[in-house]
N, CA, C and O atoms as CSV, one atom per row, in Angstrom:
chain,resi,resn,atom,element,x,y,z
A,1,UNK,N,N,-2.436,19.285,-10.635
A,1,UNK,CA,C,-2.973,18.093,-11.265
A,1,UNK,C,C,-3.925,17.441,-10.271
A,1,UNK,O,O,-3.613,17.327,-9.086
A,2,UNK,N,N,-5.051,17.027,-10.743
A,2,UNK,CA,C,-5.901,16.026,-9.830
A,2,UNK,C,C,-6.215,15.060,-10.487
A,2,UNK,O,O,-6.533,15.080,-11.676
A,3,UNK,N,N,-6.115,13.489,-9.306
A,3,UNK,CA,C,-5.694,12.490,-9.700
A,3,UNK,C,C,-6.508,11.715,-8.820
A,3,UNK,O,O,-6.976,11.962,-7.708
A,4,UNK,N,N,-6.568,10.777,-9.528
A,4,UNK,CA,C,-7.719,9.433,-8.568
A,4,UNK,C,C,-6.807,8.405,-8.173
A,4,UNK,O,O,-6.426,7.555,-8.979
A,5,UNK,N,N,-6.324,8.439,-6.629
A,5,UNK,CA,C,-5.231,7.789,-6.132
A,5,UNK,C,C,-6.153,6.394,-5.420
A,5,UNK,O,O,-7.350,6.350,-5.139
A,6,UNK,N,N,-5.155,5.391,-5.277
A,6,UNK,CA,C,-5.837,4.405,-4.269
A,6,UNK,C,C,-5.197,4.616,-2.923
A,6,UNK,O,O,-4.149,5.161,-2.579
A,7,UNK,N,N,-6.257,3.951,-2.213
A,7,UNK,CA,C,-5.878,4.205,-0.693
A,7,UNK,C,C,-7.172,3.420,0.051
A,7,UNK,O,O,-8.381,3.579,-0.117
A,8,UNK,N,N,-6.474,2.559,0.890
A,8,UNK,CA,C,-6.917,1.784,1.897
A,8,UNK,C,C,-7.620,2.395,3.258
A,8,UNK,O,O,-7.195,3.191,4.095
A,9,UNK,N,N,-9.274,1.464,3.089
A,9,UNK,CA,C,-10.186,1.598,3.862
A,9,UNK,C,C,-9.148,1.882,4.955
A,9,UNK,O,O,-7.976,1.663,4.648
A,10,UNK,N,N,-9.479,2.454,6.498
A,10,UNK,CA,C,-9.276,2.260,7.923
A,10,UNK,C,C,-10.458,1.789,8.688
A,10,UNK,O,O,-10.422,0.927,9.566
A,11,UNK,N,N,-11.708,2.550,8.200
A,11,UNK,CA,C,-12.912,2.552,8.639
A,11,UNK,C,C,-14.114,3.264,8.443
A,11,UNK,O,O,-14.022,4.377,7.925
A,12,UNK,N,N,-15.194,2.845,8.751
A,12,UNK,CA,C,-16.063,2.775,8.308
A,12,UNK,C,C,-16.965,3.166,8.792
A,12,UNK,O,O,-17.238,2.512,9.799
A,13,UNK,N,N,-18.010,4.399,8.484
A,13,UNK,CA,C,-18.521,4.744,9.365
A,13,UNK,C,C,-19.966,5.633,8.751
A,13,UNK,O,O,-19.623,6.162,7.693
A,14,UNK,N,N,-21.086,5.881,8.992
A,14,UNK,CA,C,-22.389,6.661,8.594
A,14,UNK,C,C,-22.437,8.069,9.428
A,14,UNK,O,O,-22.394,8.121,10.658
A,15,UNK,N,N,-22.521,9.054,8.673
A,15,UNK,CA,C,-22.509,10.517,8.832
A,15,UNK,C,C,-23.803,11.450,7.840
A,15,UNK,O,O,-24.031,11.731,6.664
A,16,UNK,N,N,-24.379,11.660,9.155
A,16,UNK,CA,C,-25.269,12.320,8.543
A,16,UNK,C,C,-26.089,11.907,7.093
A,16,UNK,O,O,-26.353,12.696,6.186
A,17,UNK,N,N,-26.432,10.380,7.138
A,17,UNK,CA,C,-26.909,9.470,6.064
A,17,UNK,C,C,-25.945,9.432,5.002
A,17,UNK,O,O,-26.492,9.362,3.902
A,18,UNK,N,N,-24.559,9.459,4.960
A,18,UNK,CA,C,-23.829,9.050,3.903
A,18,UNK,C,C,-23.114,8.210,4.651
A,18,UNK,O,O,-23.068,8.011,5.864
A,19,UNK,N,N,-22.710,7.873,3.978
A,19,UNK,CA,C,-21.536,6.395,4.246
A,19,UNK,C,C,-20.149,7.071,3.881
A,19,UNK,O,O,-19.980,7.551,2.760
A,20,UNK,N,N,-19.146,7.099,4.866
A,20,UNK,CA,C,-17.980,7.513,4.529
A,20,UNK,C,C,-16.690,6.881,5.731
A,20,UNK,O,O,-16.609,6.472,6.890
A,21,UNK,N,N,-15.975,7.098,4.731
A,21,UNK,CA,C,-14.716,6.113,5.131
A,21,UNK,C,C,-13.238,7.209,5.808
A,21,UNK,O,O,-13.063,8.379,5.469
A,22,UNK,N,N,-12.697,6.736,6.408
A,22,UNK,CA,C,-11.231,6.949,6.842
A,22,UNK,C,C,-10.345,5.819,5.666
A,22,UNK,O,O,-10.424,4.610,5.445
A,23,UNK,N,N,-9.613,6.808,5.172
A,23,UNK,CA,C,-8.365,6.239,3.966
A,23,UNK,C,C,-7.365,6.509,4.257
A,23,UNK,O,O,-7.034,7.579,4.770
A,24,UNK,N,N,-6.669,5.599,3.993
A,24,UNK,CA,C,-4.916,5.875,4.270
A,24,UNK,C,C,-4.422,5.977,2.863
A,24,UNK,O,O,-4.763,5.046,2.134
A,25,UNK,N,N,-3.423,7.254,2.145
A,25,UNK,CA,C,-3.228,7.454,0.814
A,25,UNK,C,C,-1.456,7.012,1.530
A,25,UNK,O,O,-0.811,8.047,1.698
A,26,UNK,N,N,-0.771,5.893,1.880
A,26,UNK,CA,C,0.470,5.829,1.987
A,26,UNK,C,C,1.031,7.138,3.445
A,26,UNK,O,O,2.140,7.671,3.460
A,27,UNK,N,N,-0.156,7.396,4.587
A,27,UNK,CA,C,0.521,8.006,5.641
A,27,UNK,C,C,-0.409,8.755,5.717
A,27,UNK,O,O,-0.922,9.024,6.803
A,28,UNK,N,N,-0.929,9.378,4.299
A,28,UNK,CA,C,-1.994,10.980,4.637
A,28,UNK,C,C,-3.564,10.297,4.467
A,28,UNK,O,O,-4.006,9.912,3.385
A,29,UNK,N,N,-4.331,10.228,5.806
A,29,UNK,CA,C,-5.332,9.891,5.886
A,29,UNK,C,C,-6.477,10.598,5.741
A,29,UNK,O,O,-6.381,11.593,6.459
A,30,UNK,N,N,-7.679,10.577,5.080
A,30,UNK,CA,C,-8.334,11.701,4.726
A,30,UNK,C,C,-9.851,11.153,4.715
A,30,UNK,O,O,-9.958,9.934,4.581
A,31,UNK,N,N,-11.086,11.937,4.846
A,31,UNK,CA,C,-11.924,11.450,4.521
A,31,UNK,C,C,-12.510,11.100,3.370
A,31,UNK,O,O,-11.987,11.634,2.392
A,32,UNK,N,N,-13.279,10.494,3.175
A,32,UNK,CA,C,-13.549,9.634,2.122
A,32,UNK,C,C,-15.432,9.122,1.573
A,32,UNK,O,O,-15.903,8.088,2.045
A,33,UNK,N,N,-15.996,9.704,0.914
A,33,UNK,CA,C,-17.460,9.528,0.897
A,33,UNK,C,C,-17.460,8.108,-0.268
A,33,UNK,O,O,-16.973,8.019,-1.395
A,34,UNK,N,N,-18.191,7.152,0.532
A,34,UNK,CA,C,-18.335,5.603,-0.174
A,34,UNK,C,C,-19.450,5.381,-0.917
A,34,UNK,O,O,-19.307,4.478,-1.741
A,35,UNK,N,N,-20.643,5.972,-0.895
A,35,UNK,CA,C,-21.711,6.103,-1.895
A,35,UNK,C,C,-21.665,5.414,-3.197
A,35,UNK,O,O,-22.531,4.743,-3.758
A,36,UNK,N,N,-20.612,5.686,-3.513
A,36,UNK,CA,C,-20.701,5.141,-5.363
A,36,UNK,C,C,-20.029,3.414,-4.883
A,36,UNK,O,O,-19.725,2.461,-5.600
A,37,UNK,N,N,-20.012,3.493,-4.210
A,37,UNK,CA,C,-19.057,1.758,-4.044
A,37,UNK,C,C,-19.723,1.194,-2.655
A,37,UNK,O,O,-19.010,0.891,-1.698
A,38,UNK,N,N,-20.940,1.096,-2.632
A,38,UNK,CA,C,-21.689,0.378,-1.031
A,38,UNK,C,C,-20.472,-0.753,-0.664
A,38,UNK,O,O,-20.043,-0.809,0.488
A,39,UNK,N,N,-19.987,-1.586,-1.650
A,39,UNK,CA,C,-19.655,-2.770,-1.290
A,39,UNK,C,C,-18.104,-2.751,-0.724
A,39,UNK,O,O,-17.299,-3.663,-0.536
A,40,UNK,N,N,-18.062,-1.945,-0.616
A,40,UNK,CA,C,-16.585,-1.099,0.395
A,40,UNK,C,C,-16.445,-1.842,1.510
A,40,UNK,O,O,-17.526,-1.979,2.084
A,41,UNK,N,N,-15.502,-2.398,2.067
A,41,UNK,CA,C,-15.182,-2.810,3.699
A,41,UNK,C,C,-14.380,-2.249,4.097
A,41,UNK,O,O,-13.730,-1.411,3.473
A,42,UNK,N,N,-14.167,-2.696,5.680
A,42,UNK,CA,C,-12.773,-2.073,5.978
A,42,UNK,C,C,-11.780,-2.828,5.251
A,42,UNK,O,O,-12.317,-3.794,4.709
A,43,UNK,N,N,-10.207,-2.745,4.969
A,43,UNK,CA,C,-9.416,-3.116,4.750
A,43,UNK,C,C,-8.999,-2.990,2.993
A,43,UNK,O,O,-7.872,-3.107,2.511
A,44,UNK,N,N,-10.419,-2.690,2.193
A,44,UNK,CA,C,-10.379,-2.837,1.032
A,44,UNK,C,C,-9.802,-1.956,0.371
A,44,UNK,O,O,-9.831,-0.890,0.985
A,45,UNK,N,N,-9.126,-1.866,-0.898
A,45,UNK,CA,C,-8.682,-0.663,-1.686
A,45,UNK,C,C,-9.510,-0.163,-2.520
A,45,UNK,O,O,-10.109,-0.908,-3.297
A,46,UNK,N,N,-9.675,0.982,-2.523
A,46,UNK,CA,C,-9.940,1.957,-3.570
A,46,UNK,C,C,-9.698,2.933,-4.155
A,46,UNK,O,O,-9.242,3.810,-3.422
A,47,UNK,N,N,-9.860,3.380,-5.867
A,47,UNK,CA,C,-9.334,4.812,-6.580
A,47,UNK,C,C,-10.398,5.455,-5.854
A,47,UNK,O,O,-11.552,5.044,-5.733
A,48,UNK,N,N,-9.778,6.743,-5.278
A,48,UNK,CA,C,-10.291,7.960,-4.840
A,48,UNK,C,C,-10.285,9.254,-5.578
A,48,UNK,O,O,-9.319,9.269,-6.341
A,49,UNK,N,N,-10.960,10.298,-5.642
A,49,UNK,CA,C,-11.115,11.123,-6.788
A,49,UNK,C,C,-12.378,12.587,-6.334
A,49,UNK,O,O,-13.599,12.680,-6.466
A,50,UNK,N,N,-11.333,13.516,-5.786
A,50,UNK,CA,C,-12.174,14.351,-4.971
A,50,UNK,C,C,-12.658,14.234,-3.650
A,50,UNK,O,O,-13.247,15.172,-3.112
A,51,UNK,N,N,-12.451,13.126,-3.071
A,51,UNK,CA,C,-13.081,12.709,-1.751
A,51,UNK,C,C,-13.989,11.872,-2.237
A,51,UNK,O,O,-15.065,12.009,-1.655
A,52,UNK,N,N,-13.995,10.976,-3.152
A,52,UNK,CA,C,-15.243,10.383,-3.464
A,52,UNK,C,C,-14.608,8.656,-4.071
A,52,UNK,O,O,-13.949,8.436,-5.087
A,53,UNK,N,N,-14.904,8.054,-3.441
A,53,UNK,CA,C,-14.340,6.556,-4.083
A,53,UNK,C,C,-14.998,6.233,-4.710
A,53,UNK,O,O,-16.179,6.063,-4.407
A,54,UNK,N,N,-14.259,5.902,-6.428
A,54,UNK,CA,C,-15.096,5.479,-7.463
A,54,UNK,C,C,-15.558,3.603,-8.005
A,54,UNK,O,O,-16.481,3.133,-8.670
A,55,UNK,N,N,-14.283,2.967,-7.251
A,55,UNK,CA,C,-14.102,1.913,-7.619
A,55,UNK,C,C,-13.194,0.667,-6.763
A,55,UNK,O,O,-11.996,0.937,-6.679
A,56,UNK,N,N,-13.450,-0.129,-6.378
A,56,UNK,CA,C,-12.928,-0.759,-5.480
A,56,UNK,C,C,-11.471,-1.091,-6.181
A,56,UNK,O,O,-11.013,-0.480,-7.147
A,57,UNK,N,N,-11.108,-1.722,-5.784
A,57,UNK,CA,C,-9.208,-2.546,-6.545
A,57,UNK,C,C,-8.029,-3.471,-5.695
A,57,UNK,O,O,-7.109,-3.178,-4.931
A,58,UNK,N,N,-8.376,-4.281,-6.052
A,58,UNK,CA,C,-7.383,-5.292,-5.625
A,58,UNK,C,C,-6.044,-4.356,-4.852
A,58,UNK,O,O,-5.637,-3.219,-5.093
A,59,UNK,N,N,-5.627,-5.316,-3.909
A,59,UNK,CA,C,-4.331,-4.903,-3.354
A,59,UNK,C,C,-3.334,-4.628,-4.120
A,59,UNK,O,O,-3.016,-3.439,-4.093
A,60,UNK,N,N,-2.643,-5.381,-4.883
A,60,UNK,CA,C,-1.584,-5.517,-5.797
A,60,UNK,C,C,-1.738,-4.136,-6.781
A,60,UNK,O,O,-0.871,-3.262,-6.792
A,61,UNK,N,N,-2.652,-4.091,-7.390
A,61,UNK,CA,C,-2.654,-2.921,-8.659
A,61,UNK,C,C,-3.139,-1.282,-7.747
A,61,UNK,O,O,-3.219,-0.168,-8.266
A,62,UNK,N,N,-3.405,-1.667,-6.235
A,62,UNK,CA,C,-3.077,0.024,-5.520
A,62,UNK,C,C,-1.756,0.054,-5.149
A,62,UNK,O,O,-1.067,1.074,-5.169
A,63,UNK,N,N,-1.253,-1.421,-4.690
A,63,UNK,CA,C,0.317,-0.345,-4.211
A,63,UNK,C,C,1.322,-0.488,-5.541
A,63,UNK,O,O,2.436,0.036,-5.530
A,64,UNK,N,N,0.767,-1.332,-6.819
A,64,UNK,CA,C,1.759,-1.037,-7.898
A,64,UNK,C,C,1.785,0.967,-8.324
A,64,UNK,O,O,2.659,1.774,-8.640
A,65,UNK,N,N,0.597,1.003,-8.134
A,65,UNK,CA,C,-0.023,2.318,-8.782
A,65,UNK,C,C,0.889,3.447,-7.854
A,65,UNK,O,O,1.451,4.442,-8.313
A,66,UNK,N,N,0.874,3.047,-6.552
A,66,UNK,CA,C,1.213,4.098,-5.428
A,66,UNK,C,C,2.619,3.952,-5.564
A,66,UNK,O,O,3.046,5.049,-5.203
A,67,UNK,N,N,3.599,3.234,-5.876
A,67,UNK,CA,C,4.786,3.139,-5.982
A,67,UNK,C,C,5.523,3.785,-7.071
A,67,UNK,O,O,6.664,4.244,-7.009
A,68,UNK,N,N,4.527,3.758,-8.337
A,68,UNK,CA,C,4.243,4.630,-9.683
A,68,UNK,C,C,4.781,6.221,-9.296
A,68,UNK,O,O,5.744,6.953,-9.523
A,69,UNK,N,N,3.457,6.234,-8.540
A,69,UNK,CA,C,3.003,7.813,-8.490
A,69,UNK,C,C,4.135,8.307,-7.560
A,69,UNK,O,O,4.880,9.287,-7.597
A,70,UNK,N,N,4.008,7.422,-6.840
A,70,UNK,CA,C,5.596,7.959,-5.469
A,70,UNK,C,C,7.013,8.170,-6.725
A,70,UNK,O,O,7.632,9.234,-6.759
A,71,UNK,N,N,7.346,7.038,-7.646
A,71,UNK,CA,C,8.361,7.738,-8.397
A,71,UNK,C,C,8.669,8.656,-9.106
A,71,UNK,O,O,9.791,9.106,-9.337
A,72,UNK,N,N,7.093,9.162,-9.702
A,72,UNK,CA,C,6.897,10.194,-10.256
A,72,UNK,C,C,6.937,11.401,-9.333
A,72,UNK,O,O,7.256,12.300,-10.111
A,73,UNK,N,N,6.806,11.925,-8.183
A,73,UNK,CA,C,6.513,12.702,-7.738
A,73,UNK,C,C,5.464,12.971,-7.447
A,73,UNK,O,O,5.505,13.522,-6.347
A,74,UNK,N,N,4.120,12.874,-7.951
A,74,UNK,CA,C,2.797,12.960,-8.105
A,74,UNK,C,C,2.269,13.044,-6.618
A,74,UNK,O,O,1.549,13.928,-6.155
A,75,UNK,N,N,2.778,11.940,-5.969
A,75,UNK,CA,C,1.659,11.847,-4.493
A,75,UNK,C,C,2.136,13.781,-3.695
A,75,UNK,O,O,1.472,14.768,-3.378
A,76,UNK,N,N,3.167,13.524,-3.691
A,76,UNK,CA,C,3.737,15.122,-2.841
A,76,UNK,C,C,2.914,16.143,-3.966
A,76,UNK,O,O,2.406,17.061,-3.320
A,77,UNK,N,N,2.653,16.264,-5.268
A,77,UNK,CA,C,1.914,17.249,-5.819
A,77,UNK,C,C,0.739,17.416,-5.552
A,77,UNK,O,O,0.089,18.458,-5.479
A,78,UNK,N,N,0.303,15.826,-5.321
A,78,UNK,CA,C,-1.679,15.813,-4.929
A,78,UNK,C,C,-1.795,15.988,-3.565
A,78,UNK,O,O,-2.776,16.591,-3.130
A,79,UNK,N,N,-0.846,15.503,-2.732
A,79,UNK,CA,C,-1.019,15.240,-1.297
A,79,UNK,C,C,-0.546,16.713,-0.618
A,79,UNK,O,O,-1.284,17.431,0.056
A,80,UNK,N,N,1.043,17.025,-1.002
A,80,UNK,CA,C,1.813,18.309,-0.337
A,80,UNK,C,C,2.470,17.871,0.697
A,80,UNK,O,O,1.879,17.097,1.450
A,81,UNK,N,N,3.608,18.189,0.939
A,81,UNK,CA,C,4.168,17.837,2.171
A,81,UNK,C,C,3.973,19.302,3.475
A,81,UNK,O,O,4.943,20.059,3.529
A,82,UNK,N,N,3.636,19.391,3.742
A,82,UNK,CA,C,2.989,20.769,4.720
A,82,UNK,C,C,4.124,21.284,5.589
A,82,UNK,O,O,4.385,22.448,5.890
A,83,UNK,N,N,4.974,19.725,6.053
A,83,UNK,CA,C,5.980,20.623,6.996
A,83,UNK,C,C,7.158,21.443,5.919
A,83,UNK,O,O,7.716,22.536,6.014
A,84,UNK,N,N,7.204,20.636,5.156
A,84,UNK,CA,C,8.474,21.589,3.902
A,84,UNK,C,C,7.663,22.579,3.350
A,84,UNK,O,O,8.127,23.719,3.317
A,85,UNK,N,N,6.719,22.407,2.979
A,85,UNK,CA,C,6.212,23.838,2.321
A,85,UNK,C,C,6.035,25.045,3.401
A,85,UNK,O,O,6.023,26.217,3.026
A,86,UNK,N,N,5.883,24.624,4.946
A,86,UNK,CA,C,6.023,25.959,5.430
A,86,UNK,C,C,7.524,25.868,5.925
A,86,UNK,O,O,7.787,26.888,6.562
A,87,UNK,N,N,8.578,25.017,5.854
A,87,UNK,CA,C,10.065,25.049,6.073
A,87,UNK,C,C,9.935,26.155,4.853
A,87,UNK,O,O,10.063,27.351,5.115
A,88,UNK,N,N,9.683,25.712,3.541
A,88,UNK,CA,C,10.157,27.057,2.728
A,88,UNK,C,C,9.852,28.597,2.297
A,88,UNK,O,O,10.195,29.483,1.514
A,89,UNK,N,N,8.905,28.264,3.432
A,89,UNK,CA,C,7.958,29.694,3.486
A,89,UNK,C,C,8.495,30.501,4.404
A,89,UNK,O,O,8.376,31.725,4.465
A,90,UNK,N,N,9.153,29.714,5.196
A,90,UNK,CA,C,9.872,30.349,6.339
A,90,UNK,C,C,11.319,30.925,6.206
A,90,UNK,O,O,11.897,31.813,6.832
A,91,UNK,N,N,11.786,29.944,4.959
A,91,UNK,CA,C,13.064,30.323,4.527
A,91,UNK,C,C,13.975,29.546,4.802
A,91,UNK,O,O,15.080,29.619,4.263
A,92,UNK,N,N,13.450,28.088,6.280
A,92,UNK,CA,C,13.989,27.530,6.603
A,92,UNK,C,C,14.281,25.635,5.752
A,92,UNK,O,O,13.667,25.168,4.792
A,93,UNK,N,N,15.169,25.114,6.398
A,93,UNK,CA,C,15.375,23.844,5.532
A,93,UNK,C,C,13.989,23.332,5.749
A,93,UNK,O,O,13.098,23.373,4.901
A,94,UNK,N,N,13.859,22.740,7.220
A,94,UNK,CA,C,12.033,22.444,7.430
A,94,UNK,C,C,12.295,22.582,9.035
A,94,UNK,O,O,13.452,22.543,9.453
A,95,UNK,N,N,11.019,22.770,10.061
A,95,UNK,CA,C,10.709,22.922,10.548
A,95,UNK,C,C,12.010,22.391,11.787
A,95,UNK,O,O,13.035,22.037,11.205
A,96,UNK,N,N,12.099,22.295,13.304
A,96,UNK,CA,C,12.410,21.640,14.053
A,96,UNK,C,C,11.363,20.748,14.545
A,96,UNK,O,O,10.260,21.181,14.878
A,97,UNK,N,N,11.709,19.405,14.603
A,97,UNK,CA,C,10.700,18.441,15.429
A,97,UNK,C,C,9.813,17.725,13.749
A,97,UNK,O,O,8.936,16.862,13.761
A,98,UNK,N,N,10.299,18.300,12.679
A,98,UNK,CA,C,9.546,17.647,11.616
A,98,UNK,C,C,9.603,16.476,11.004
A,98,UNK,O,O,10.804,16.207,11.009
A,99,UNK,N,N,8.956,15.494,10.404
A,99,UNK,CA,C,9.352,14.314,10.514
A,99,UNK,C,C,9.982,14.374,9.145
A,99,UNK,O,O,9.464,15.131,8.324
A,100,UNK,N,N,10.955,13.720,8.832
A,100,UNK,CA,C,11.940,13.606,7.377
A,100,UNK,C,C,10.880,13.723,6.403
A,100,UNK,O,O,9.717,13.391,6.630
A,101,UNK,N,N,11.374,14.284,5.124
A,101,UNK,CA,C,9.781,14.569,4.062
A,101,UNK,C,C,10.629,12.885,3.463
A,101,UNK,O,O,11.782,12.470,3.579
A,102,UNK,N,N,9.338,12.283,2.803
A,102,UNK,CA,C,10.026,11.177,2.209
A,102,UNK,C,C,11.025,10.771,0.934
A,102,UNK,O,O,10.919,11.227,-0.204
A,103,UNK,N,N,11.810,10.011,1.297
A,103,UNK,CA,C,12.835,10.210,0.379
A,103,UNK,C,C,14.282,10.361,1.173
A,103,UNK,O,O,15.315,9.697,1.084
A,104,UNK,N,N,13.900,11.607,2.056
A,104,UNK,CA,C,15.469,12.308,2.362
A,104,UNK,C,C,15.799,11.624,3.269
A,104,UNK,O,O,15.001,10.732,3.559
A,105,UNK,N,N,17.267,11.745,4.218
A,105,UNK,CA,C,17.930,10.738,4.897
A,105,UNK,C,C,17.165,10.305,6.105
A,105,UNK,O,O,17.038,11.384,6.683
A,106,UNK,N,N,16.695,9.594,6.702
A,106,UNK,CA,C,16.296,9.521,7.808
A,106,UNK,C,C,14.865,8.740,7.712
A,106,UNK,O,O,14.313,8.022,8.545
A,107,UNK,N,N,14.385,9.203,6.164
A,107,UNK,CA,C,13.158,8.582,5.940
A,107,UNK,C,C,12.986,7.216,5.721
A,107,UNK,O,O,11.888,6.847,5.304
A,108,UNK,N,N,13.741,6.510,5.896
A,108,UNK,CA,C,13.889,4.739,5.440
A,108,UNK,C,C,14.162,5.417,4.068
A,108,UNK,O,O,14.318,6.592,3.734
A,109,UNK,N,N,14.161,4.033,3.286
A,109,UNK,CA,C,14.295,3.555,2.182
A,109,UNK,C,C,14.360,4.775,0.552
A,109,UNK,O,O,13.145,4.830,0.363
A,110,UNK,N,N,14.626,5.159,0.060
A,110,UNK,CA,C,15.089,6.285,-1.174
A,110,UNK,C,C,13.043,6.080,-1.393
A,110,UNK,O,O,12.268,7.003,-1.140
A,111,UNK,N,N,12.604,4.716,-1.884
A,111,UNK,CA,C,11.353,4.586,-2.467
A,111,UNK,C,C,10.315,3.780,-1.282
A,111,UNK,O,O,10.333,2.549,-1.298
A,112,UNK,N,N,9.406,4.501,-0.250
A,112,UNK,CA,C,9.373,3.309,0.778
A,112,UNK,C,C,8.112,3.126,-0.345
A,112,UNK,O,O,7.707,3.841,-1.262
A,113,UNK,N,N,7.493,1.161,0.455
A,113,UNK,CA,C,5.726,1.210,0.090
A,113,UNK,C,C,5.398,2.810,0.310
A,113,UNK,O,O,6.007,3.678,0.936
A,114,UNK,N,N,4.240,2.837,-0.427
A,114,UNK,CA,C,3.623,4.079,-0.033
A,114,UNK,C,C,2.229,3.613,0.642
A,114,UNK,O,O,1.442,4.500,0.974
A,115,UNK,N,N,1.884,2.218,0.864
A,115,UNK,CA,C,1.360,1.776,1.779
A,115,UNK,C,C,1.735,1.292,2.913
A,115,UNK,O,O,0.954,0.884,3.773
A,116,UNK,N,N,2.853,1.301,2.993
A,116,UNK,CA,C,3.465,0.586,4.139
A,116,UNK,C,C,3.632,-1.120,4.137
A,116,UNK,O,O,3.484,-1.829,3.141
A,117,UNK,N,N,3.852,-1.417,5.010
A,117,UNK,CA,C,3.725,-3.119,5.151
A,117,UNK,C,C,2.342,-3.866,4.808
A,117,UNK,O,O,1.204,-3.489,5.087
A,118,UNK,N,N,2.726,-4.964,4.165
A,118,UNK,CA,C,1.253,-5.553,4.381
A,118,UNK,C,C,0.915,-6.032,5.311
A,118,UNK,O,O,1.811,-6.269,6.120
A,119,UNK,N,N,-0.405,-6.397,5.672
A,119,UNK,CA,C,-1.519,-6.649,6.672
A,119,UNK,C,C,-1.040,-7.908,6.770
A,119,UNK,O,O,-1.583,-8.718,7.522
């Protein structure tokens, strides 16, 4: 499934005449091309969609959305958790030294933010 998630500016930066951003999707940070949304800052939210931010969005309706998608499962389908998928490639539970996939014991909370704390 591909999905237009929100996820918070980090920063901000010009590459090779595009404008593109560092995003935080709730931990998995990724790049981000700002073109369609100049009026982007740091700190701001936006739906993302291919690497491409379509639309800016209030705080409140990205981490309602991300809390959504975290109950659904959705973010681990769009995102992947990398250390469990090669724990199960390996045959193993997950890796040694891997950090808890979220959810399971150790990870805080059954449902954390999937943004984390606010600013």
């Amino acid at each position: 499934m591909c999905l237009a998630v929100p996820g918070r500016v980090l920063e901000i930066e010009e590459r090779e005449g595009t404008r593109m951003a560092q995003v935080d999707f709730g931990g998995v940070i990724k790049d981000v091309c700002l073109e369609y949304v100049p009026e982007m800052k740091v700190g701001d939210y936006a739906i993302v969609h291919v690497g491409f931010a379509l639309q800016r969005l209030d705080e409140e309706s990205a981490r309602r959305t991300l809390r959504l998608f975290e109950n659904l499962g959705v973010l681990e389908e769009e995102f992947g958790d990398a250390w469990g998928r090669a724990a199960r490639e390996a045959g193993a539970e997950r890796p040694a030294g891997a950090p808890p996939s979220p959810g399971s014991p150790g990870a805080g909370s059954a449902v954390p933010d999937p943004l984390g704390p606010r600013p």
